[in-house]
Coordinates of C-alpha atoms in Angstrom, one line a residue:
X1 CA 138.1 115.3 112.8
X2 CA 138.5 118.0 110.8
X3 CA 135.9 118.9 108.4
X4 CA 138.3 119.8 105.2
X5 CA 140.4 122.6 104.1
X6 CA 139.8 126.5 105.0
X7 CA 138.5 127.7 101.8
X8 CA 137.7 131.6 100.2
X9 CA 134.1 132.4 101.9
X10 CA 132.4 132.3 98.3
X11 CA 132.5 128.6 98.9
X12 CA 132.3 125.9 100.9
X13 CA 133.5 121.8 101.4
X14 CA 129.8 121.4 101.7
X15 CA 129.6 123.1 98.3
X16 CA 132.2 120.6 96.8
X17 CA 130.7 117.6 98.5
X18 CA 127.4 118.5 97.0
X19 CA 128.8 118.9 94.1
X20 CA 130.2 115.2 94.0
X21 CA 127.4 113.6 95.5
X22 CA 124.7 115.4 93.0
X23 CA 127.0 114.1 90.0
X24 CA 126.9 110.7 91.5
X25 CA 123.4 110.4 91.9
X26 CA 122.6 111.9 88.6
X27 CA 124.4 113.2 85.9
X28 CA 127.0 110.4 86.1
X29 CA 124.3 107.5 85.4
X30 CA 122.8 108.8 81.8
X31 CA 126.1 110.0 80.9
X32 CA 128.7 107.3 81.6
X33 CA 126.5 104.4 80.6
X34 CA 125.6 106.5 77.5
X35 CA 127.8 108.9 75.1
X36 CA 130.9 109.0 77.2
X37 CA 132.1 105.4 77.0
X38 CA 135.7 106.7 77.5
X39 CA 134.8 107.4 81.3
X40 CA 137.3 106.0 84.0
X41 CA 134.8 104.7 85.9
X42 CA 135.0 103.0 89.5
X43 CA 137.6 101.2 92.1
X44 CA 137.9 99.1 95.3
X45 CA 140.2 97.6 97.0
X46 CA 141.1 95.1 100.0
X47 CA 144.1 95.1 102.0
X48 CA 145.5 91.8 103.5
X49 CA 145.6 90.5 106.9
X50 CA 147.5 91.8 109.4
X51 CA 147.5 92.8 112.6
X52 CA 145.7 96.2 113.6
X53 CA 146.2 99.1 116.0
X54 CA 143.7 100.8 117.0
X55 CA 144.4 103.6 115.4
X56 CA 143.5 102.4 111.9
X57 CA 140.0 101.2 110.5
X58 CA 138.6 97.6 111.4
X59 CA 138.3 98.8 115.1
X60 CA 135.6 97.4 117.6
X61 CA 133.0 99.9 118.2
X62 CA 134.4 102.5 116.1
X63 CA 134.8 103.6 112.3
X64 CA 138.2 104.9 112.5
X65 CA 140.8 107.7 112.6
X66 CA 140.4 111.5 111.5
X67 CA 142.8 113.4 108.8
X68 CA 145.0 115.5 108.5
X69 CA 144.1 119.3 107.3
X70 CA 145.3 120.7 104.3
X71 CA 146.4 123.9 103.3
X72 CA 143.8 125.9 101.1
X73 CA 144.3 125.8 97.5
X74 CA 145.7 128.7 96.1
X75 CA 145.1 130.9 93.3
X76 CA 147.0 128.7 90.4
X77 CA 147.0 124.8 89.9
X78 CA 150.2 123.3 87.9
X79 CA 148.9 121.2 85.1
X80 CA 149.6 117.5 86.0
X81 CA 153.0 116.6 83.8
X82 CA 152.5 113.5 81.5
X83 CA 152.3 110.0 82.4
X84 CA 154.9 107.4 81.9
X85 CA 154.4 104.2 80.9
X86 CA 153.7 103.0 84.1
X87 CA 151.4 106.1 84.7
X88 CA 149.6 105.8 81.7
X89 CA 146.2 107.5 81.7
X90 CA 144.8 106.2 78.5
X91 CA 142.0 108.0 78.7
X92 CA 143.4 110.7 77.2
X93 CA 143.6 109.1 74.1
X94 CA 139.3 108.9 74.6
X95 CA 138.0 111.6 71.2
X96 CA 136.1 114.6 71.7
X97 CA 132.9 114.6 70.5
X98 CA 130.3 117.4 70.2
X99 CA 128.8 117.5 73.3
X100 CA 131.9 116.9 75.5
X101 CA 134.9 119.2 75.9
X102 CA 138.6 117.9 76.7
X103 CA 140.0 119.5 80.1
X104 CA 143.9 120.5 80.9
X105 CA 144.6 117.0 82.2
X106 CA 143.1 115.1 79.0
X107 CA 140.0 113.7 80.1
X108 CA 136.5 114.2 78.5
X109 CA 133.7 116.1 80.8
X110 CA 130.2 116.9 79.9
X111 CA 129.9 120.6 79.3
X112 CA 126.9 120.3 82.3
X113 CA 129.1 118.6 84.8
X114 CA 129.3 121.3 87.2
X115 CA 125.4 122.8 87.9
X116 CA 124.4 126.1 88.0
X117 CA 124.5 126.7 91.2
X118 CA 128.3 125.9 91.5
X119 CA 129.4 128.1 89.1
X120 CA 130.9 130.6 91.8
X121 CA 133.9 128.0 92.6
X122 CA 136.9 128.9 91.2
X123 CA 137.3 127.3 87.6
X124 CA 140.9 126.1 89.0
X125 CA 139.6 123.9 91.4
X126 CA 136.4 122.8 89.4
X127 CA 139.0 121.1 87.0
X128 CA 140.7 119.1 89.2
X129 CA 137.2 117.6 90.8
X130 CA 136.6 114.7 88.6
X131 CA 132.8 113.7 88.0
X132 CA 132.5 110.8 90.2
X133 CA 134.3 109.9 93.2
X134 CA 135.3 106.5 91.3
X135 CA 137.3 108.6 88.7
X136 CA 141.1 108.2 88.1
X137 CA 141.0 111.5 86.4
X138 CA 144.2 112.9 87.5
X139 CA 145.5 110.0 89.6
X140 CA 149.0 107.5 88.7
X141 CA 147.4 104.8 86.6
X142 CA 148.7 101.4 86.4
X143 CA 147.5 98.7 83.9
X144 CA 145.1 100.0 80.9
X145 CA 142.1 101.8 81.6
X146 CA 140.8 100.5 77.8
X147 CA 141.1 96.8 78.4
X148 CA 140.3 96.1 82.2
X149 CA 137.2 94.7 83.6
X150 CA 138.5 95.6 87.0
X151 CA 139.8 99.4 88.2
X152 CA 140.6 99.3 92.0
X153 CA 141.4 102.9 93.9
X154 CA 142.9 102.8 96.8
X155 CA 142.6 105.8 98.9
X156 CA 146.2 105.4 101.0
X157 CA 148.7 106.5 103.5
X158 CA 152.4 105.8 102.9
X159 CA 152.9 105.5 106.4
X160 CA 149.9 102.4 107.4
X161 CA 151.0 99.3 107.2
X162 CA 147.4 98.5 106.0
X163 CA 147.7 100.5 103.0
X164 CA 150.7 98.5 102.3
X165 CA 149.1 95.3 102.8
X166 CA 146.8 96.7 100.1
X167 CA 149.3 97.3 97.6
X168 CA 150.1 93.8 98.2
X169 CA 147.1 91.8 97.2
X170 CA 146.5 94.5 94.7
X171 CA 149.5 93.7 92.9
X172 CA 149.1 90.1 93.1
X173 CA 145.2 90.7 91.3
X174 CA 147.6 92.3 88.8
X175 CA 150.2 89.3 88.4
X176 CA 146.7 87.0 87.9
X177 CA 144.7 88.8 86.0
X178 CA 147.2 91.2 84.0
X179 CA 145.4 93.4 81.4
X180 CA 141.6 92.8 83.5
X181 CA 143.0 95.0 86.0
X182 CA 144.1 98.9 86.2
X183 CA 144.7 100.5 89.5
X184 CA 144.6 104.0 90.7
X185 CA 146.2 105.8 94.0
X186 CA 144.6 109.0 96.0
X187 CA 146.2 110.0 99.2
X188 CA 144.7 109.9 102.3
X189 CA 147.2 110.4 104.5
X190 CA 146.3 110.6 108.0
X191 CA 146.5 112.9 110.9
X192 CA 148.2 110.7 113.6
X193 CA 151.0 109.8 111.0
X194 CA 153.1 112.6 110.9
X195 CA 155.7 111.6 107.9
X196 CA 152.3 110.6 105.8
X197 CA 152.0 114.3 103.8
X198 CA 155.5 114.5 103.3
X199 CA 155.8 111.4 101.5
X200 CA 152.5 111.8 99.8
X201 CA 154.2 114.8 98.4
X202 CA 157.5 113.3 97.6
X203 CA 155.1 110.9 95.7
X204 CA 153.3 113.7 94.2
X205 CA 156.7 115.3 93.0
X206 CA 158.3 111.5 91.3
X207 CA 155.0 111.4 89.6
X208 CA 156.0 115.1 87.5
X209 CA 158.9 113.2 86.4
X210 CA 156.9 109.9 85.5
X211 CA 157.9 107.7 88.8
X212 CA 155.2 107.7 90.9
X213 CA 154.7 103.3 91.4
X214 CA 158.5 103.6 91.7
X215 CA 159.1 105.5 94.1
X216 CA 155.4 104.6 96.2
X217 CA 157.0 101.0 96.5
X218 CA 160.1 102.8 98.1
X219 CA 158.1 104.1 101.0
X220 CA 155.9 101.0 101.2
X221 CA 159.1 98.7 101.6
X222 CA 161.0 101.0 103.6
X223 CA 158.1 102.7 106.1
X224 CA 160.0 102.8 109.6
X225 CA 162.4 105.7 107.6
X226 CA 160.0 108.2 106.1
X227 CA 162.6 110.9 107.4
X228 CA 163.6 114.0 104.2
X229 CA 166.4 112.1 103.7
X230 CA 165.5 108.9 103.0
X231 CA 162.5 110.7 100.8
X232 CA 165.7 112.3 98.9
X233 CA 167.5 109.1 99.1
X234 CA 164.3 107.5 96.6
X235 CA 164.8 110.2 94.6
X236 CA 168.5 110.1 93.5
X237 CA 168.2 106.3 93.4
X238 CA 165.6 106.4 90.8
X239 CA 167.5 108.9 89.1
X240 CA 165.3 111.6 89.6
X241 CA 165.9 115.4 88.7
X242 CA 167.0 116.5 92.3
X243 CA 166.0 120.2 91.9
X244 CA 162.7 119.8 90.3
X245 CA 162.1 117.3 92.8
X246 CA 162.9 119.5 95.6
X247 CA 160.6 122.3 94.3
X248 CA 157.7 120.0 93.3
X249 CA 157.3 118.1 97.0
X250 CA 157.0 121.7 98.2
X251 CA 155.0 123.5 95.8
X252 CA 151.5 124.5 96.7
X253 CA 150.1 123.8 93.5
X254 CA 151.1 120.1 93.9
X255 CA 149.5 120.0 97.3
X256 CA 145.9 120.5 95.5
X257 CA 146.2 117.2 94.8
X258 CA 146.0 116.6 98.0
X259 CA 142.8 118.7 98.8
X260 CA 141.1 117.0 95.5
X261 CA 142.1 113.5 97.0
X262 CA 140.6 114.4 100.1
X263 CA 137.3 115.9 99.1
X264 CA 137.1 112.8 97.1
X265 CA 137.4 110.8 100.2
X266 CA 135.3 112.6 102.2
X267 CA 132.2 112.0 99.2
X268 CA 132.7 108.1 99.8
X269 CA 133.0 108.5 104.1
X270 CA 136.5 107.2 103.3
X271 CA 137.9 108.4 107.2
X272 CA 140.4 105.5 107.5
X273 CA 143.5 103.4 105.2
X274 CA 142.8 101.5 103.4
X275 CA 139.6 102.6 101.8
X276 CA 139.3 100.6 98.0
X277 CA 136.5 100.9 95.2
X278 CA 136.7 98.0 93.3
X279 CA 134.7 98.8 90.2
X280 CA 133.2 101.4 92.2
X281 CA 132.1 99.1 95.2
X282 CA 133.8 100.5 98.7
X283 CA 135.9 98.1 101.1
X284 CA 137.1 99.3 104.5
X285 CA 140.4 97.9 106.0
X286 CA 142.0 94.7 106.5
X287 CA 140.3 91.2 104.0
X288 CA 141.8 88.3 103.6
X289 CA 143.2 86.7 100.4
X290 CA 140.3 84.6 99.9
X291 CA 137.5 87.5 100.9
X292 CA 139.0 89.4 98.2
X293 CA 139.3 86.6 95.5
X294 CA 135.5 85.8 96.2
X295 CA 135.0 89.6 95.5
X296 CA 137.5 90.1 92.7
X297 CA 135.1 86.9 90.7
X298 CA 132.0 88.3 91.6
X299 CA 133.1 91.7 90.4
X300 CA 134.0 89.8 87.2
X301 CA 130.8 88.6 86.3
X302 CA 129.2 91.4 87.2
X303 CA 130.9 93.3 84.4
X304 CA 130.9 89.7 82.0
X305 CA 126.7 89.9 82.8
X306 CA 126.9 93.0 81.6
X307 CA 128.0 92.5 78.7
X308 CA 126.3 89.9 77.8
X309 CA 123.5 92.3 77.4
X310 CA 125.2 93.3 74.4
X311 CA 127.7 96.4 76.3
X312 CA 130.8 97.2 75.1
X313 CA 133.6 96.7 78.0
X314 CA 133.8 100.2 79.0
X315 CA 130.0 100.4 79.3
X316 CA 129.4 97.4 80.5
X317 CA 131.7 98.4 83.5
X318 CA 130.3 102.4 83.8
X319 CA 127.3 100.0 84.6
X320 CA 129.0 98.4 87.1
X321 CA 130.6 100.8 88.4
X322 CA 127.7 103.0 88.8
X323 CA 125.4 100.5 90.1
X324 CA 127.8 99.9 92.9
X325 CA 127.8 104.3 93.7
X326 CA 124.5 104.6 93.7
X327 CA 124.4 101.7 96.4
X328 CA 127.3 102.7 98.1
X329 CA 126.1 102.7 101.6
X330 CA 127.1 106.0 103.5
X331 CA 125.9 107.6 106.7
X332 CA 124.4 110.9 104.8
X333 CA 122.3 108.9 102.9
X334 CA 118.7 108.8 104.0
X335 CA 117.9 105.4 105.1
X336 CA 114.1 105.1 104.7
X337 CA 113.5 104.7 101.4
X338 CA 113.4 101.5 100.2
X339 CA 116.4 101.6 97.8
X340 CA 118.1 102.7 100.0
X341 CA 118.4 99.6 103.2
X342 CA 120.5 96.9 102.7
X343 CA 119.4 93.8 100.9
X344 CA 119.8 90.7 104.0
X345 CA 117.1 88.6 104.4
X346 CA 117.1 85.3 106.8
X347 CA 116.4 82.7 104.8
X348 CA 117.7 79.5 106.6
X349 CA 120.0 81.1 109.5
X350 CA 119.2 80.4 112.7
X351 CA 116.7 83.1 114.4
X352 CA 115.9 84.2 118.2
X353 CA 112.9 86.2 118.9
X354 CA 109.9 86.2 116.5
X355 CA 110.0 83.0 114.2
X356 CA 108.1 85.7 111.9
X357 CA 109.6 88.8 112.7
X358 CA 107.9 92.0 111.1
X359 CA 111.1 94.0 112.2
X360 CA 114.6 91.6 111.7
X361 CA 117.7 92.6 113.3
X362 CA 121.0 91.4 111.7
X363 CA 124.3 91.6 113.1
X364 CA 127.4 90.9 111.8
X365 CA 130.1 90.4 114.9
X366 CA 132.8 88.7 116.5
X367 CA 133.3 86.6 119.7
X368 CA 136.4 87.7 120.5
X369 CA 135.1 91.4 120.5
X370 CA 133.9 93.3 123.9
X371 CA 131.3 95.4 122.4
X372 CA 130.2 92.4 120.4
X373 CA 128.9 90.4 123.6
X374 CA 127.3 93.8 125.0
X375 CA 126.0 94.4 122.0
X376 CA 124.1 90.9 121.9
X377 CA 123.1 91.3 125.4
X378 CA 121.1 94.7 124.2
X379 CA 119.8 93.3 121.2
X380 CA 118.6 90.1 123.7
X381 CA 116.7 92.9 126.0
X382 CA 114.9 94.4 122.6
X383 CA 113.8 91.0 122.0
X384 CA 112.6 90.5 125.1
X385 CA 110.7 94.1 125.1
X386 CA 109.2 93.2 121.8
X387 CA 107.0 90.0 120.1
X388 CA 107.9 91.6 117.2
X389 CA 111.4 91.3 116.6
X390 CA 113.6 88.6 115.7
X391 CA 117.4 88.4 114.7
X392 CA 120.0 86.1 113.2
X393 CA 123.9 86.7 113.1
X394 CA 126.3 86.8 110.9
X395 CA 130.0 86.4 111.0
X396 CA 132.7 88.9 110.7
X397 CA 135.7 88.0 112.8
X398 CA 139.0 89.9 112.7
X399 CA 142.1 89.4 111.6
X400 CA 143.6 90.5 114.9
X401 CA 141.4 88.1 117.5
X402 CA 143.5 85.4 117.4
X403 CA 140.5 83.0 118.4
X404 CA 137.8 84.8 116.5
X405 CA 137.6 82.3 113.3
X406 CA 137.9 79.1 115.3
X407 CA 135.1 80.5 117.6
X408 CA 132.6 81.3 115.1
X409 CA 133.6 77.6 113.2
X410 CA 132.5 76.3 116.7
X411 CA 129.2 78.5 116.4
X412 CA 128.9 77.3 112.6
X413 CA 129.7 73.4 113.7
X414 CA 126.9 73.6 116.5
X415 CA 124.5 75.4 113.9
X416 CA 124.2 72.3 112.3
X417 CA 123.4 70.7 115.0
X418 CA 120.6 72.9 116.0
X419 CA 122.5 74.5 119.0
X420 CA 124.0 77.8 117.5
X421 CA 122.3 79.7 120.4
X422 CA 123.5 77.6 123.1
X423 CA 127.5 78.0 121.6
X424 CA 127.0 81.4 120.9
X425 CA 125.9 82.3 124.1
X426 CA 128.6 80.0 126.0
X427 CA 131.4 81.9 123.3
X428 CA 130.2 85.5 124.3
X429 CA 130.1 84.3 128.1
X430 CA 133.5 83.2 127.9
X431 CA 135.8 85.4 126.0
X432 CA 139.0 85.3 127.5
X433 CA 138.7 81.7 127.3
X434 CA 138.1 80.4 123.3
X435 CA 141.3 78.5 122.9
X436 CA 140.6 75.6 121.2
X437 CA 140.6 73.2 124.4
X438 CA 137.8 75.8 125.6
X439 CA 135.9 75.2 122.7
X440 CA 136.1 71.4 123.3
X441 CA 134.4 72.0 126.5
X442 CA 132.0 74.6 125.0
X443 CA 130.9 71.9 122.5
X444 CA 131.0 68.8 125.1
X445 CA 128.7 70.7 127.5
X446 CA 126.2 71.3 124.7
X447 CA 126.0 67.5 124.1
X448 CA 127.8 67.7 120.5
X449 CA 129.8 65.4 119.1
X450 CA 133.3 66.5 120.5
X451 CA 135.5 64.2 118.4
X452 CA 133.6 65.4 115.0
X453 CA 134.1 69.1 116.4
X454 CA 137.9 68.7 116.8
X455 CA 138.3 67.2 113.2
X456 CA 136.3 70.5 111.7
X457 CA 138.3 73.1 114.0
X458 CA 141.2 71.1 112.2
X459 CA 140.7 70.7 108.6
X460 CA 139.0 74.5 108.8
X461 CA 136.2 72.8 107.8
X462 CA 134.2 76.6 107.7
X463 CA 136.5 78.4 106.3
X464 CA 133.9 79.4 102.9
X465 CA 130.9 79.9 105.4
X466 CA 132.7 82.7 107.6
X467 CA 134.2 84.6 104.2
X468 CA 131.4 84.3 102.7
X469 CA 129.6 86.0 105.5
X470 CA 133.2 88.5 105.4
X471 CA 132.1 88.9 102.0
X472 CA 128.5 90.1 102.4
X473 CA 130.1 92.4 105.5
X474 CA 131.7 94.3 102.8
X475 CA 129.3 94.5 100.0
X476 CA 126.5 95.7 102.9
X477 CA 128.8 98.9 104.1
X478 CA 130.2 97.0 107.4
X479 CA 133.4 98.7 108.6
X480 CA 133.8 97.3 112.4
X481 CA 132.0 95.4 114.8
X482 CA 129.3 94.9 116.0
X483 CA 127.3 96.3 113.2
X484 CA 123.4 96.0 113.0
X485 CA 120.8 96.2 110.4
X486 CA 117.4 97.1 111.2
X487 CA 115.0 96.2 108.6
X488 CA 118.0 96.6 106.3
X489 CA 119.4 100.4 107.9
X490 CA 122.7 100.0 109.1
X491 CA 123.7 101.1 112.2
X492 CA 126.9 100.6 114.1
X493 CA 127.8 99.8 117.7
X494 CA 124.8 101.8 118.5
X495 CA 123.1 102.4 122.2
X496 CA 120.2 100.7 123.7
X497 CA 118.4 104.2 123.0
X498 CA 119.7 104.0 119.5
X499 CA 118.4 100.8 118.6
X500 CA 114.8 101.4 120.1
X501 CA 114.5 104.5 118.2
X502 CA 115.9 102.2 115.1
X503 CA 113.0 99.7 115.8
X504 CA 110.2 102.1 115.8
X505 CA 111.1 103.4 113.0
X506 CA 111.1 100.0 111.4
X507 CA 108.1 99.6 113.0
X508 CA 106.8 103.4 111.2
X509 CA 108.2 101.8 107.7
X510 CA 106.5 99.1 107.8
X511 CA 103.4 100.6 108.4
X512 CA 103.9 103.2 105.3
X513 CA 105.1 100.1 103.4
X514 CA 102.2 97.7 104.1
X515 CA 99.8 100.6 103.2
X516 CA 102.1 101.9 100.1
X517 CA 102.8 98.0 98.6
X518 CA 100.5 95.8 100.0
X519 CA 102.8 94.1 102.0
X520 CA 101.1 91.5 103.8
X521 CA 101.8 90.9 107.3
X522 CA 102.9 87.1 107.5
X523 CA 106.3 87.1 106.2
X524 CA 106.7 90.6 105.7
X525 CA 110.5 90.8 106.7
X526 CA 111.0 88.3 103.6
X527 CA 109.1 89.6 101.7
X528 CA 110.3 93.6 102.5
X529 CA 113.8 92.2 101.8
X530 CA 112.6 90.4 98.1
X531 CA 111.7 94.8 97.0
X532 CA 115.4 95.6 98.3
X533 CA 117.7 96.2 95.5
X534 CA 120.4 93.6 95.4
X535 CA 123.9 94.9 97.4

């Protein structure tokens, strides 16, 4: 994968990086929340079902695909041309006060933005490297940054079929909820698709003239033709200036953008499409319609809670939004503190191993997944190896395994019944057999009731339990499966040896934590998991 643009030696990506993730973690929280109500803040988005190659994120075992290099940026960055109406970065329109200055591209930035020890980078490229990674500073803006509750970014590639899936339920938020609901686009285009840059530059070049939705649902609807003269083809049908055009898609300047977007998306670990921030909370790939409704409410209240706190709507969303970064679960983040695990405790799911574990495992997997049954087979041999430990599972079945929901509705139906062990062993056992007459068997030779368990495979009868469980995947950082958490530290597909070094230092933490908070020992997992921040 590559690491990020060559750059002059005076400064690095890490430089950049830091740069982002120091604002994040600091400046942005007093200063958003506070004086500069006029902040975009945050986005997220989901894409669809559909079916996935392997190439693109939600793949078993792995986190996904690398991108493409860019060019270094050169010595001169255009200014960004206005927006239209579909464009429409109403921030602009935020005043000035005295302790905020108004940058090229008409958005407000505290005068301490960029810390000392970043002031070698070139001024040109400072101002194109917004304050937060949620921004839509410099981004095609639909909807109305002034009155949404919601702003989704979507971090895409004009030529995966998942980032169009994206567009798709994005738009449809937008039919339902109208004004709520502004939406931002950064390109990620990636390195295996090799018509993705030059259509994230045509893009780049109908934005100058005010087109960029336009002409982004032109390559979404027409993606098996990415070729320069279908790319010229959008242009002259929208009635673009053909020469300015022309010079724009190839003008170096323009291609910063591209650089910017990608630093951006290498601060959130965005290395696959479709990567959305939904009021700053990060999704991975491929949800389905009802995942992201239950996420899209939640998101809703979230900011309505907020503001019932007495917050305007642009603070009461900053809030939100930064909330959701500084939770954002990445794999740079140290993982030991306790604000910084994952907040999943038991409660009433059915456990193997210690009835009162001081170290919990939880996965979230799939039973139609290879790595999934070798994964439970390791965590089976930790348990074994250690009194100590205890897990449950949770569901996260993909929209390409074609028996994956129906499997875990069988694990769900026989949870009930006090047999989810038995089915879920018999499921992983059997893989390439979980057809639905399978799962009859599966349930008969567990001695439950099989005409009950037909009816429920039927009507879908736990269809809210697994997306809720979806649901959680996504607000907890999951991005394939199996994933694990160890006392709340994610980890994913990782090795036996992985795992045991994972448990003793659960085993280390909960030493320093019983000493540091009292924690007593008898239901310590419970009770480390009541000190978690929420997700």
């Amino acid at each position: 994968m590559s690491t990020g643009p060559d750059v002059p030696s005076s400064f690095s990506i890490r430089d950049l990086l830091q740069i982002l993730v120091l604002l994040t973690a600091g400046l942005v929280v007093g200063y958003v929340v506070g004086r500069d109500r006029g902040r975009l803040e945050g986005q997220l988005t989901v894409a669809a079902p559909a079916a996935a190659p392997t190439t693109d994120p939600m793949v078993e075992g792995t986190a996904v695909a690398a991108l493409d290099p860019v060019p270094a940026p050169p010595a001169g960055i255009a200014a960004l041309s206005p927006a239209s109406d579909l464009d429409r970065a109403d921030v602009s329109e935020a005043p000035a006060t005295p302790d905020v200055v108004e940058d090229g591209d008409g958005w407000v930035t505290p005068p301490n933005l960029i810390p000392p020890e970043a002031a070698h980078l070139p001024v040109e490229l400072k101002r194109l490297i917004p304050n937060t990674p949620y921004s839509l500073a410099g981004t095609p803006i639909q909807g109305d940054v002034h009155k949404a509750r919601i702003i989704v970014t979507l971090f895409g590639d004009f030529q995966c079929q998942f980032t169009r899936d994206a567009r798709i339920s994005i738009d449809r938020l937008r039919g339902a909820l109208g004004d709520d609901v502004a939406v931002g686009f950064r390109h990620l285009p990636l390195d295996f698709h090799s018509d993705a840059k030059p259509a994230a530059m045509a893009s780049i070049a109908a934005q100058q003239q005010g087109k960029f939705w336009e002409y982004a649902q032109r390559l979404f609807d027409n993606q098996a033709r990415l070729d320069d003269a279908t790319l010229r083809s959008h242009a002259e049908a929208l009635g673009l200036d053909m020469a300015r055009f022309d010079a724009d898609r190839k003008s170096p300047q323009l291609a910063n953008i591209l650089v910017v977007d990608k630093l951006i998306a290498d601060a959130i670990e965005a290395d696959g499409t479709p990567t959305l921030l939904l009021n700053g909370r990060k999704l991975v790939g491929s949800l389905d319609p009802a995942v992201f409704d239950m996420m899209v409410k939640q998101t809703l209240a979230e900011v309505e809670s907020y503001r019932a706190e007495g917050l305007d709507l642009i603070a009461a969303r900053g809030k939100a939004c930064n909330r959701a970064a500084m939770r954002m679960p990445l794999q740079s983040k140290p993982e030991t503190n306790i604000e910084n695990l994952r907040n999943l405790p038991f409660g009433k799911l059915p456990k193997r191993g210690a009835p009162d574990p001081l170290i919990g495992i939880v996965v979230f997997s799939d039973f139609e997944c290879p790595p999934c049954a070798k994964m439970a087979k390791k965590i089976e041999a930790a348990i074994a190896k250690d009194a100590d430990v205890g897990t449950v599972f949770r569901h996260n079945p993909l929209a390409r395994h074609s028996h994956a929901r129906d499997a875990a509705a069988a694990a769900l139906f026989a949870e009930d019944y006090g047999k989810f062990w038995e089915m879920h062993d018999r499921l992983f056992g059997n893989q390439s057999a979980l057809d639905r007459a399978s799962l009859v068997r599966y349930a008969k030779e567990i001695g439950l009731d099989t005409g009950l368990f037909e009816k429920a495979l039927a009507t879908d009868a736990f269809r809210t339990r697994i997306d809720e469980d979806r649901l959680l995947a996504g607000l907890v950082g999951v991005r394939a499966t199996p994933t694990i958490f160890v006392n709340g530290r994610r980890l994913e597909n990782p090795t036996e040896e992985e795992i045991a070094t994972a448990l003793n230092d659960a085993r280390e933490q909960a030493k320093r934590f019983q000493e540091q908070y009292e924690f007593p020992r008898e239901g310590y997992y419970e009770r480390l998991m009541k000190d978690v921040p929420p997700n």
